Short mmCIF file of C-alpha atoms and ligand atoms in Angstrom, two decimals:
data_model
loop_
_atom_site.label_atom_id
_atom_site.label_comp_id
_atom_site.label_asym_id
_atom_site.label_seq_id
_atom_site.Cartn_x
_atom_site.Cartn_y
_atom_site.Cartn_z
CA UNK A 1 -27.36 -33.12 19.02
CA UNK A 2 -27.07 -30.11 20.33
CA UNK A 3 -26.89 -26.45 18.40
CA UNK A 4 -23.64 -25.49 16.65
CA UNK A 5 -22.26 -22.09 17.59
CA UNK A 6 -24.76 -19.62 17.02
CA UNK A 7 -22.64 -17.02 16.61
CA UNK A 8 -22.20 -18.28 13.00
CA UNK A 9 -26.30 -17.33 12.68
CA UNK A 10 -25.47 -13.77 12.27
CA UNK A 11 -23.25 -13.72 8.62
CA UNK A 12 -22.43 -15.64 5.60
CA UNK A 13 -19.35 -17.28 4.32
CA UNK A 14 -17.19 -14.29 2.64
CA UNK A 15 -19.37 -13.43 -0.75
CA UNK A 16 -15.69 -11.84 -2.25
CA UNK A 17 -14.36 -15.30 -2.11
CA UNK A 18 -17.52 -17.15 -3.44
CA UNK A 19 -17.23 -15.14 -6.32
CA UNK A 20 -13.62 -16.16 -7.16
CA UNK A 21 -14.70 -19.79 -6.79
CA UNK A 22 -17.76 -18.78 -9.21
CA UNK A 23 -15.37 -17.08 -11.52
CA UNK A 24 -13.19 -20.10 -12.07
CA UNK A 25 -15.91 -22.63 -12.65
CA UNK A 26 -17.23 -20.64 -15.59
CA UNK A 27 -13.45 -19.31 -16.80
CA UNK A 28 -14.45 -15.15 -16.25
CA UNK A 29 -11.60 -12.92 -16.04
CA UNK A 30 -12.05 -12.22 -12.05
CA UNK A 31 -11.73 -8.72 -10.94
CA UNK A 32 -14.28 -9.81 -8.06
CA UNK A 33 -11.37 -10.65 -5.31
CA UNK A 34 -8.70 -8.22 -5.00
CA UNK A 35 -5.32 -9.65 -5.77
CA UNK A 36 -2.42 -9.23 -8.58
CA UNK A 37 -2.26 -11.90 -11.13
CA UNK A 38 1.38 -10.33 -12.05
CA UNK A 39 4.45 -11.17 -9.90
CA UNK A 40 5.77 -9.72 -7.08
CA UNK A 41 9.12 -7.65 -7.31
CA UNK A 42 12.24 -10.33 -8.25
CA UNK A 43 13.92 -9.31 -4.96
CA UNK A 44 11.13 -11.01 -3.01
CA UNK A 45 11.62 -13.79 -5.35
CA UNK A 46 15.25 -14.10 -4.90
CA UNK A 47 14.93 -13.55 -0.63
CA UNK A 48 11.98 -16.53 -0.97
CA UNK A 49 14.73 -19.02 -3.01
CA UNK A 50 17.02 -17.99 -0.20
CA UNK A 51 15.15 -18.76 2.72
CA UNK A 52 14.50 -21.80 1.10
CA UNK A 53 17.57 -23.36 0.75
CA UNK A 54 19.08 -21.24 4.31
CA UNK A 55 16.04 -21.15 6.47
CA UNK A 56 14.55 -20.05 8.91
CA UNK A 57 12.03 -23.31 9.07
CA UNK A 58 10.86 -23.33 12.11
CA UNK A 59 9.15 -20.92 14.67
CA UNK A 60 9.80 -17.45 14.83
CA UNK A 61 9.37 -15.22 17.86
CA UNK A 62 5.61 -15.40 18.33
CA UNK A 63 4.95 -11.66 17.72
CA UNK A 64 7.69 -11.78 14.15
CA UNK A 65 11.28 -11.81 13.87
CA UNK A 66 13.64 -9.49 15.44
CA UNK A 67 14.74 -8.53 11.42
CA UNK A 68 10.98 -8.26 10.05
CA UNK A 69 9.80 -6.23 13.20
CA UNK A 70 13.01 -3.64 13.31
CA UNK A 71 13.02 -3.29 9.49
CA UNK A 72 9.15 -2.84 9.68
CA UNK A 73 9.61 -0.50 11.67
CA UNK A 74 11.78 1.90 10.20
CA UNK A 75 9.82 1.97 7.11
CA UNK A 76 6.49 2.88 9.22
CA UNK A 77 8.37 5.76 11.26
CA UNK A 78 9.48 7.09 7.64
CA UNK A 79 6.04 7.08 6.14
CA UNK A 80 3.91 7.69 9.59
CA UNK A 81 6.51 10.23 11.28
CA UNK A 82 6.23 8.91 14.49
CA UNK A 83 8.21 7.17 16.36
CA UNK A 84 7.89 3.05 16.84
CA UNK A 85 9.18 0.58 18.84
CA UNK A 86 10.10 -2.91 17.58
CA UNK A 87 9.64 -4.78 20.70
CA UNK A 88 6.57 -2.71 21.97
CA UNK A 89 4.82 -0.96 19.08
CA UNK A 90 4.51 -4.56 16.72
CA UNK A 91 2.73 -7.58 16.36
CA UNK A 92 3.63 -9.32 13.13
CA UNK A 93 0.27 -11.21 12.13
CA UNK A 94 -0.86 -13.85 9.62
CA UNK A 95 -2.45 -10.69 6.98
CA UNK A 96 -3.92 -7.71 7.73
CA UNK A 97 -7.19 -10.34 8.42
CA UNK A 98 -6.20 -11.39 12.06
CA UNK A 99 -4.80 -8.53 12.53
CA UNK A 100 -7.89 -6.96 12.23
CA UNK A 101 -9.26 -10.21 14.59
CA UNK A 102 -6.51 -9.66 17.21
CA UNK A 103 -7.18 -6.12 17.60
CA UNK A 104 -11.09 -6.51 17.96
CA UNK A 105 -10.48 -9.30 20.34
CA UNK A 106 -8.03 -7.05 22.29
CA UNK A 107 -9.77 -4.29 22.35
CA UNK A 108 -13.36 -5.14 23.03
CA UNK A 109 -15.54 -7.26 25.37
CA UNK A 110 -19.00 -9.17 24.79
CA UNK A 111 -21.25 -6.67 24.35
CA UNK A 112 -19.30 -3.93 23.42
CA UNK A 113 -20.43 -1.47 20.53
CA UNK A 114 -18.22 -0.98 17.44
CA UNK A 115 -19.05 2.04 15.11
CA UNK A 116 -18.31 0.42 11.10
CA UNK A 117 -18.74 2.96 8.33
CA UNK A 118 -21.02 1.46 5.23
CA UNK A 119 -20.46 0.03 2.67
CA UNK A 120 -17.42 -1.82 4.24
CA UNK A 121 -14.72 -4.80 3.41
CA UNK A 122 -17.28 -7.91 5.02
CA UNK A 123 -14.65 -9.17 7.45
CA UNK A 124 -15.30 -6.08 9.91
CA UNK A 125 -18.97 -7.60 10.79
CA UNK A 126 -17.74 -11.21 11.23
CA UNK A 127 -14.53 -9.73 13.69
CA UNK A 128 -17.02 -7.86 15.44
CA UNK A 129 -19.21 -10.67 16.41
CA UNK A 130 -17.02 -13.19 16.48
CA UNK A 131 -15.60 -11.07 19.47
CA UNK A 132 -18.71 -10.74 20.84
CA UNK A 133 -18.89 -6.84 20.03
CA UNK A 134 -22.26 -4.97 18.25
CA UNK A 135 -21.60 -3.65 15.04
CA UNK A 136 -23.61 -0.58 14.26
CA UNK A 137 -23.16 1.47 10.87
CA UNK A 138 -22.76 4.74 9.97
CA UNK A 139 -23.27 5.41 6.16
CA UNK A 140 -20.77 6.64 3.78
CA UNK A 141 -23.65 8.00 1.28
CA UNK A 142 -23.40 7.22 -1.87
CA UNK A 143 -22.80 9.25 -4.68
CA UNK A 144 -19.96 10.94 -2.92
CA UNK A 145 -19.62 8.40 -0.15
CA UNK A 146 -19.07 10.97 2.31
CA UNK A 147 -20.66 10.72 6.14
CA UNK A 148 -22.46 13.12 7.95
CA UNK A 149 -21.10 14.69 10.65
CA UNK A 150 -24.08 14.28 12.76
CA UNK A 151 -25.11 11.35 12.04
CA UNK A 152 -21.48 9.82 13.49
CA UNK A 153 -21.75 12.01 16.53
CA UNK A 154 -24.67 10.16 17.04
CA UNK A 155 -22.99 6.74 17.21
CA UNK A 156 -20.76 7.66 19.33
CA UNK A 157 -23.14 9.23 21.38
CA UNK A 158 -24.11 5.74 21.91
CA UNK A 159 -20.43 5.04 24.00
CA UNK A 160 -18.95 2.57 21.12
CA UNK A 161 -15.66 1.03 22.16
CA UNK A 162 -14.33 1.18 18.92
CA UNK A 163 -14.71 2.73 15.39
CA UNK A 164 -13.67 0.77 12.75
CA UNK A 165 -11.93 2.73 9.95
CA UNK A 166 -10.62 1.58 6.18
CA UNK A 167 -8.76 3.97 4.72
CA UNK A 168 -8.09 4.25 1.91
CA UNK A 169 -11.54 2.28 2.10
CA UNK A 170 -12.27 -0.91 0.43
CA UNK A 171 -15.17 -0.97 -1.73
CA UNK A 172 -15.40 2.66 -2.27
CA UNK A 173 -11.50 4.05 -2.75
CA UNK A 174 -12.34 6.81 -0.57
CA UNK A 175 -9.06 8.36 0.60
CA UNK A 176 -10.77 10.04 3.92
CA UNK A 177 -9.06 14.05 4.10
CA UNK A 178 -7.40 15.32 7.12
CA UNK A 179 -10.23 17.20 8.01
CA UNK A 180 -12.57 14.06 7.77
CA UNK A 181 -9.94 12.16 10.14
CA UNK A 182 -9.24 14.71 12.67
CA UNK A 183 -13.07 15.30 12.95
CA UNK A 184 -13.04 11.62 13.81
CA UNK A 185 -10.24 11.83 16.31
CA UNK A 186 -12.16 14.46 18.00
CA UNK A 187 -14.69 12.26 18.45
CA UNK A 188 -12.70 9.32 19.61
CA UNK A 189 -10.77 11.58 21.99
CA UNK A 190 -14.58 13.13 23.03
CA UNK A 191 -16.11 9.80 23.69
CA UNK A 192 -13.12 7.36 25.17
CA UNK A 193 -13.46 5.28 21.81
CA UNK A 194 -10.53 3.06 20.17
CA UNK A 195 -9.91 3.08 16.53
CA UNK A 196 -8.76 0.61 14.55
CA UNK A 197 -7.76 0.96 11.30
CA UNK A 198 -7.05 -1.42 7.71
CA UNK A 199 -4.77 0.46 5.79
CA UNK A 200 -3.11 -1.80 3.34
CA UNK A 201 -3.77 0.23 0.66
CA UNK A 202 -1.52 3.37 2.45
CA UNK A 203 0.71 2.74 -0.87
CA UNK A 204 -2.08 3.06 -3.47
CA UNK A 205 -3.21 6.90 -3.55
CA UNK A 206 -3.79 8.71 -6.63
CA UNK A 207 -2.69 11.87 -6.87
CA UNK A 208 -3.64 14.77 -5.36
CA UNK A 209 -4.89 12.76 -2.70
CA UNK A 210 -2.69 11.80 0.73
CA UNK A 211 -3.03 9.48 2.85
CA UNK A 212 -2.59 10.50 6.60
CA UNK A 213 -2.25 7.89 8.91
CA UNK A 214 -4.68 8.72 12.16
CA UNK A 215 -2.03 7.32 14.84
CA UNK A 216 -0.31 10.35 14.00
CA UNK A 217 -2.70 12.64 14.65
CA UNK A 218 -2.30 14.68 18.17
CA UNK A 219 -3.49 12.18 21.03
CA UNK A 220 -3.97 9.66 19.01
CA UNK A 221 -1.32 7.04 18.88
CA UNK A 222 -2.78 5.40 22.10
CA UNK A 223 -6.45 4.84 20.76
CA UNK A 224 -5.34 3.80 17.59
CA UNK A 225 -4.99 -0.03 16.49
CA UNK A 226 -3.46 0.45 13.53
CA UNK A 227 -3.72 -2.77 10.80
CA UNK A 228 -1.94 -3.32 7.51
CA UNK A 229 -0.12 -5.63 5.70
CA UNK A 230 2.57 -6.52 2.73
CA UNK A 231 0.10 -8.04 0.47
CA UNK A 232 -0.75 -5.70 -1.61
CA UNK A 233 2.39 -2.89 -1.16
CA UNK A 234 4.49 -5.90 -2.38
CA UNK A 235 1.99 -8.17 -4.22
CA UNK A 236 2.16 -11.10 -2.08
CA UNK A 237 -1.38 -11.56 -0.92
CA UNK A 238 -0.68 -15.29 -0.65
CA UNK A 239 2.35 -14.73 2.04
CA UNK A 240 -0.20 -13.74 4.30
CA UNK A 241 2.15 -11.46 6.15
CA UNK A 242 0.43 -8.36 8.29
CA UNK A 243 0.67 -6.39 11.35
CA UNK A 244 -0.71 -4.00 14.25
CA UNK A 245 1.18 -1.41 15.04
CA UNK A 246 -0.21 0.64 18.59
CA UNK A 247 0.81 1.33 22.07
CA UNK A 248 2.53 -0.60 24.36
CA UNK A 249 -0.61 -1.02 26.44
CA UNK A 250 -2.67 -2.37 23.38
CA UNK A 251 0.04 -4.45 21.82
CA UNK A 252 0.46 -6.54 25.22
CA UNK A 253 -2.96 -7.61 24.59
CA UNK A 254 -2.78 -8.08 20.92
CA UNK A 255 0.91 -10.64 21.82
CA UNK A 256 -1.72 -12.91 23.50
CA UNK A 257 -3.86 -13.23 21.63
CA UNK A 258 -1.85 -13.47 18.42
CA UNK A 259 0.19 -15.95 20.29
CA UNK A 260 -3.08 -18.06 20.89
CA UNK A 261 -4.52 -17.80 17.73
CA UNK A 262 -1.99 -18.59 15.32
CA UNK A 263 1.45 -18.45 17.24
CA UNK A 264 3.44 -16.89 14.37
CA UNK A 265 3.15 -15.96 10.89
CA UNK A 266 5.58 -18.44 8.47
CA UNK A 267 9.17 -17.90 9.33
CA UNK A 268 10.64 -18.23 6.02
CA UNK A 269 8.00 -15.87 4.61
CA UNK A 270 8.92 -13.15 7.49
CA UNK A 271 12.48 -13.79 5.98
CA UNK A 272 12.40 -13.64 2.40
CA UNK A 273 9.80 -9.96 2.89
CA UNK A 274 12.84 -8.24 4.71
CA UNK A 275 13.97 -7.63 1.07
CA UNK A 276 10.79 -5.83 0.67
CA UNK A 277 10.84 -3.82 3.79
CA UNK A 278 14.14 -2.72 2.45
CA UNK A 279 12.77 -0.75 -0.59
CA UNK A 280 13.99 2.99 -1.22
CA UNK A 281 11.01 5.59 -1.94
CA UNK A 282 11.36 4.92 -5.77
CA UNK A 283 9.61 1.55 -5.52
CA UNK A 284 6.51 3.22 -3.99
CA UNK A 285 6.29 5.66 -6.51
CA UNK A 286 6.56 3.08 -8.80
CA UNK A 287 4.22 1.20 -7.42
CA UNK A 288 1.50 4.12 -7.21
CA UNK A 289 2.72 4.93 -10.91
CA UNK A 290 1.75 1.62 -11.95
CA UNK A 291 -1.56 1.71 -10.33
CA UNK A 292 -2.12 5.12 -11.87
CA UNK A 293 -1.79 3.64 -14.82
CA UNK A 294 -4.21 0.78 -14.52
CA UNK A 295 -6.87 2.64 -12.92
CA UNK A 296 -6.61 5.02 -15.91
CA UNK A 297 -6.74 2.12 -18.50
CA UNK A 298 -9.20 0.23 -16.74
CA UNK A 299 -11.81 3.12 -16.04
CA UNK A 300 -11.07 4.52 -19.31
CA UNK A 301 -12.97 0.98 -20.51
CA UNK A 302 -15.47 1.96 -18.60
CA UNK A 303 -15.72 5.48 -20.07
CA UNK A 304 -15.93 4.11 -23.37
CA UNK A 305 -18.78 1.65 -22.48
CA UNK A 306 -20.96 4.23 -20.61
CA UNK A 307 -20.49 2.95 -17.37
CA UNK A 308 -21.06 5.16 -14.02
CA UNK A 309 -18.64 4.53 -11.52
CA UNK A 310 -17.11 6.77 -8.18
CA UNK A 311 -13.91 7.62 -9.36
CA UNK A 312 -11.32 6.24 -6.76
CA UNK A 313 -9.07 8.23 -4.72
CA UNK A 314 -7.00 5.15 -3.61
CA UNK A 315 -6.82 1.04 -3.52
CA UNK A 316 -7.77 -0.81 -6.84
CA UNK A 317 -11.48 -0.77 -6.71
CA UNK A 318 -14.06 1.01 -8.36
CA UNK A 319 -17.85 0.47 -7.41
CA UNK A 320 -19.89 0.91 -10.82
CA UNK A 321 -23.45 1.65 -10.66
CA UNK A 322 -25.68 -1.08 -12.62
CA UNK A 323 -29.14 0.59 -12.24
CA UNK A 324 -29.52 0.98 -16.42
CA UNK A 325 -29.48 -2.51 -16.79
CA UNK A 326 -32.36 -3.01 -14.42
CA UNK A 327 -31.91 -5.96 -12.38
CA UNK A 328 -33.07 -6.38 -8.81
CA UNK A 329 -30.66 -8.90 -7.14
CA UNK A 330 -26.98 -7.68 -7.80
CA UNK A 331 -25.97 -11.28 -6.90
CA UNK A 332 -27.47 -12.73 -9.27
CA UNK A 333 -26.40 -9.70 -12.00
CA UNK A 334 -23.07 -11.07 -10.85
CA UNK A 335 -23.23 -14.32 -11.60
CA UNK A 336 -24.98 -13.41 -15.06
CA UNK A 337 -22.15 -11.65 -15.83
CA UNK A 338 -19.51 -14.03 -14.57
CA UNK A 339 -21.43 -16.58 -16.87
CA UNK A 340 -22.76 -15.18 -20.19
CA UNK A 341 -19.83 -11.80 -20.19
CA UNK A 342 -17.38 -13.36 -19.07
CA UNK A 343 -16.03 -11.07 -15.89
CA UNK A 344 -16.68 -11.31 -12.54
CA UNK A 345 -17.35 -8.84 -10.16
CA UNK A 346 -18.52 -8.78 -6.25
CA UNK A 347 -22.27 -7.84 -5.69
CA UNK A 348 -21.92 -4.28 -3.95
CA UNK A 349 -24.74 -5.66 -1.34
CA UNK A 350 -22.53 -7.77 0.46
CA UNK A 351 -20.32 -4.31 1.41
CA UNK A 352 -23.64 -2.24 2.20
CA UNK A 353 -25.44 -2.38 5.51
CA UNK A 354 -28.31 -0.58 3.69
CA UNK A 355 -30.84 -2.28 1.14
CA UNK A 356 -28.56 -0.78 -1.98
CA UNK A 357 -28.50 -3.42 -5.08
CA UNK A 358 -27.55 -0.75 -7.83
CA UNK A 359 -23.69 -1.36 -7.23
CA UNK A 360 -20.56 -3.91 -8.17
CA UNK A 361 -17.25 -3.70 -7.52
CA UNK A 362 -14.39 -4.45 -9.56
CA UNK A 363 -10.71 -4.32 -8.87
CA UNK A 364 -7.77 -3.59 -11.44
CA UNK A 365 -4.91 -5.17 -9.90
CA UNK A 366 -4.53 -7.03 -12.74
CA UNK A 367 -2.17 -7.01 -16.08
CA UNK A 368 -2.67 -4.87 -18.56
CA UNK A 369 -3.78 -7.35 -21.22
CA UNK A 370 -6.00 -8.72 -18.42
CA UNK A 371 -7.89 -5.64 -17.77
CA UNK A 372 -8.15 -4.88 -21.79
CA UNK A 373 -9.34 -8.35 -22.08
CA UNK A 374 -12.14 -7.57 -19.47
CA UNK A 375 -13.26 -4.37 -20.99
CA UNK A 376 -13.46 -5.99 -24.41
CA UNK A 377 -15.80 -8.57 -22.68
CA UNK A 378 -17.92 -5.83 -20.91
CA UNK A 379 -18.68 -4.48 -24.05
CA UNK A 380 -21.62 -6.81 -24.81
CA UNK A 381 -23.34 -5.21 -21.52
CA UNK A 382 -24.67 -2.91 -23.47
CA UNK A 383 -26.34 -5.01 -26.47
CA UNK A 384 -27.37 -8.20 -23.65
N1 LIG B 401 -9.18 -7.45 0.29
C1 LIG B 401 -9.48 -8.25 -0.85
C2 LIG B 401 -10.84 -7.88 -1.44
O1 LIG B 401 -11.56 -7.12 -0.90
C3 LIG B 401 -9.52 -9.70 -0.57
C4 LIG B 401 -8.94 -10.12 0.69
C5 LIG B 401 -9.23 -11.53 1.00
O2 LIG B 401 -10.05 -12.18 0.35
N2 LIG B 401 -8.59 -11.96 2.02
O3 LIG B 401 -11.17 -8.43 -2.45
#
């Protein structure tokens, strides 16, 4: 027989989700995968009982309804202050994940160089080869997770076609500054390079952070492929509803190929998350409010045990350093953990390009009991 694809030789199957399988085999409360085990806001509930019974059931517009798309946009104009087009500026996508697929296919050819800063969410190395393109890594360096100037300049001294950037970032909860971001629109601009971005945590910042959007930024709606999604502004990760939002010119590109890959995301669903897109501002500072809160309960647990962690500027992870405890293979730490404590957590090695084993991540989009039940578990760390 001959050889399966061998682009499948160059990653493994998505360690984030293994660890949610591993978590439910062995009954750990899982803060390895990111998503809310609360509900979503009754309105959505309500819209989804609607669509039910009233429809619509069958295909959309490939690229998202007329309603999702207009609605969609007027919310991103009010919170990126710039100006977008429903029929040219948006692709409505099956999650943020092929979005982030559609716009690496779109915007780069076999062979093609794409700058990812490390440690990074894992899908950004299986886009970029599944498209064909080179990732090559720039290091956020740990403690502060902040990148060298120079050291960037040099990758894009090396002509990438596109950076990848996730802000605020998943693992770290770096919220990158305005300084950071124009610096790398500089550089874009400089060099002829795309960007595209994951932002679906825009809605999770904690204060006195901001989040700036880098399509706004002067000359740079046109290079930038901007990705996000509703699943975790409206706690729906299972709708699997996301987006691009970019020029004319890109989104052309990223209608085929969305249109090939998937041909629309679920009508009814599109339906139902107009209630959503119709929020005033007092649901997103609820929302942040209620994050606030969790990050505060959840890392003071970690206080309290003796934990070192980076304290996060925005999303629902926190990357804890597990050096004391002196294992070797975070992996396996993980699965310990999952096993004998009771939690699980994602290996930080599966988000680092470089050999780094000291670090796990843990989310705290989860109930308050939930979280207080974890910390009470990751108590017996410290006498195990
Ligand atoms: N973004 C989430 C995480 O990092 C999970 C997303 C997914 O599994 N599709 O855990």
């Amino acid at each position: 027989m001959q050889k399966l694809s061998n682009r499948l030789d160059y990653f493994t199957e998505s360690v984030i989700r293994k660890m949610t399988r591993i978590a439910n085999d062995c009954g750990a409360v899982n803060l390895s995968q990111g998503f809310p085990d609360f509900d979503p806001p009754r309105e959505l509930i309500g819209s989804l009982k609607e669509a039910a019974e009233k429809g619509p059931h069958q295909y959309e517009v490939t690229w998202g309804s007329k309603e999702f798309r207009e609605k969609l946009a007027k919310k991103q104009e009010r919170f990126m202050g710039i100006p977008i087009n429903p029929d040219e500026n948006i692709v409505v996508t099956c999650g943020s994940t092929e979005a982030m697929m559609v716009a690496m296919m779109s915007v780069c050819n076999p062979g093609d160089k794409v700058v990812v800063f490390s440690p990074f969410y894992e899908n950004y190395t299986a886009d970029a080869i599944l498209a064909g393109a080179e990732p090559m890594y720039v290091p956020l360096v740990p403690p502060e997770f902040n990148f060298d100037k120079e050291v960037l300049r040099q990758a894009f001294e090396q002509r990438p076609k596109a950076l990848i950037l996730c802000n605020p970032s998943n693992p770290v909860g770096k919220v990158f500054t305005r300084e950071e971001l124009i610096y790398i629109s500089e550089l874009a601009k400089e060099y002829d390079t795309y960007v595209i971005t994951d932002e679906v945590y825009e809605h999770i910042i904690f204060k006195p952070n901001k989040h700036t959007y880098l399509s706004s930024l002067p000359g740079m709606f046109e290079r930038t492929i901007c990705c996000s999604s509703l699943s975790k502004t409206y706690s729906i990760t299972g709708w699997r509803l996301g987006y691009v939002i970019a020029s004319k010119e890109v989104i052309d590109n990223c209608k085929k190929v969305h249109d090939f890959l998937t041909v629309g995301a679920a009508a009814p669903l599109q339906k139902a998350a107009c209630a959503g897109l119709d929020f005033e501002q007092e649901y997103y500072d609820e929302l942040n409010n209620t994050y606030e809160r969790k990050k505060k309960l959840f890392l003071d647990g970690l206080d309290e045990i003796g934990l070192k962690y980076f304290d996060p500027e925005g999303a629902y992870y926190v990357l804890v350093d597990i050096s004391e405890f002196g294992w070797d293979n975070d992996y396996e730490f993980c699965k310990w953990m999952a096993k004998e404590i009771g939690v699980a957590a994602v290996p930080g090695s599966s988000f680092f390009r470089e050999d780094v084993n000291n670090y796990i991540r843990f989310h705290f989009a989860k109930k308050d009991e939930t979280l207080i039940e974890a910390i009470n578990r990751l108590k017996k760390l410290k006498n195990s």
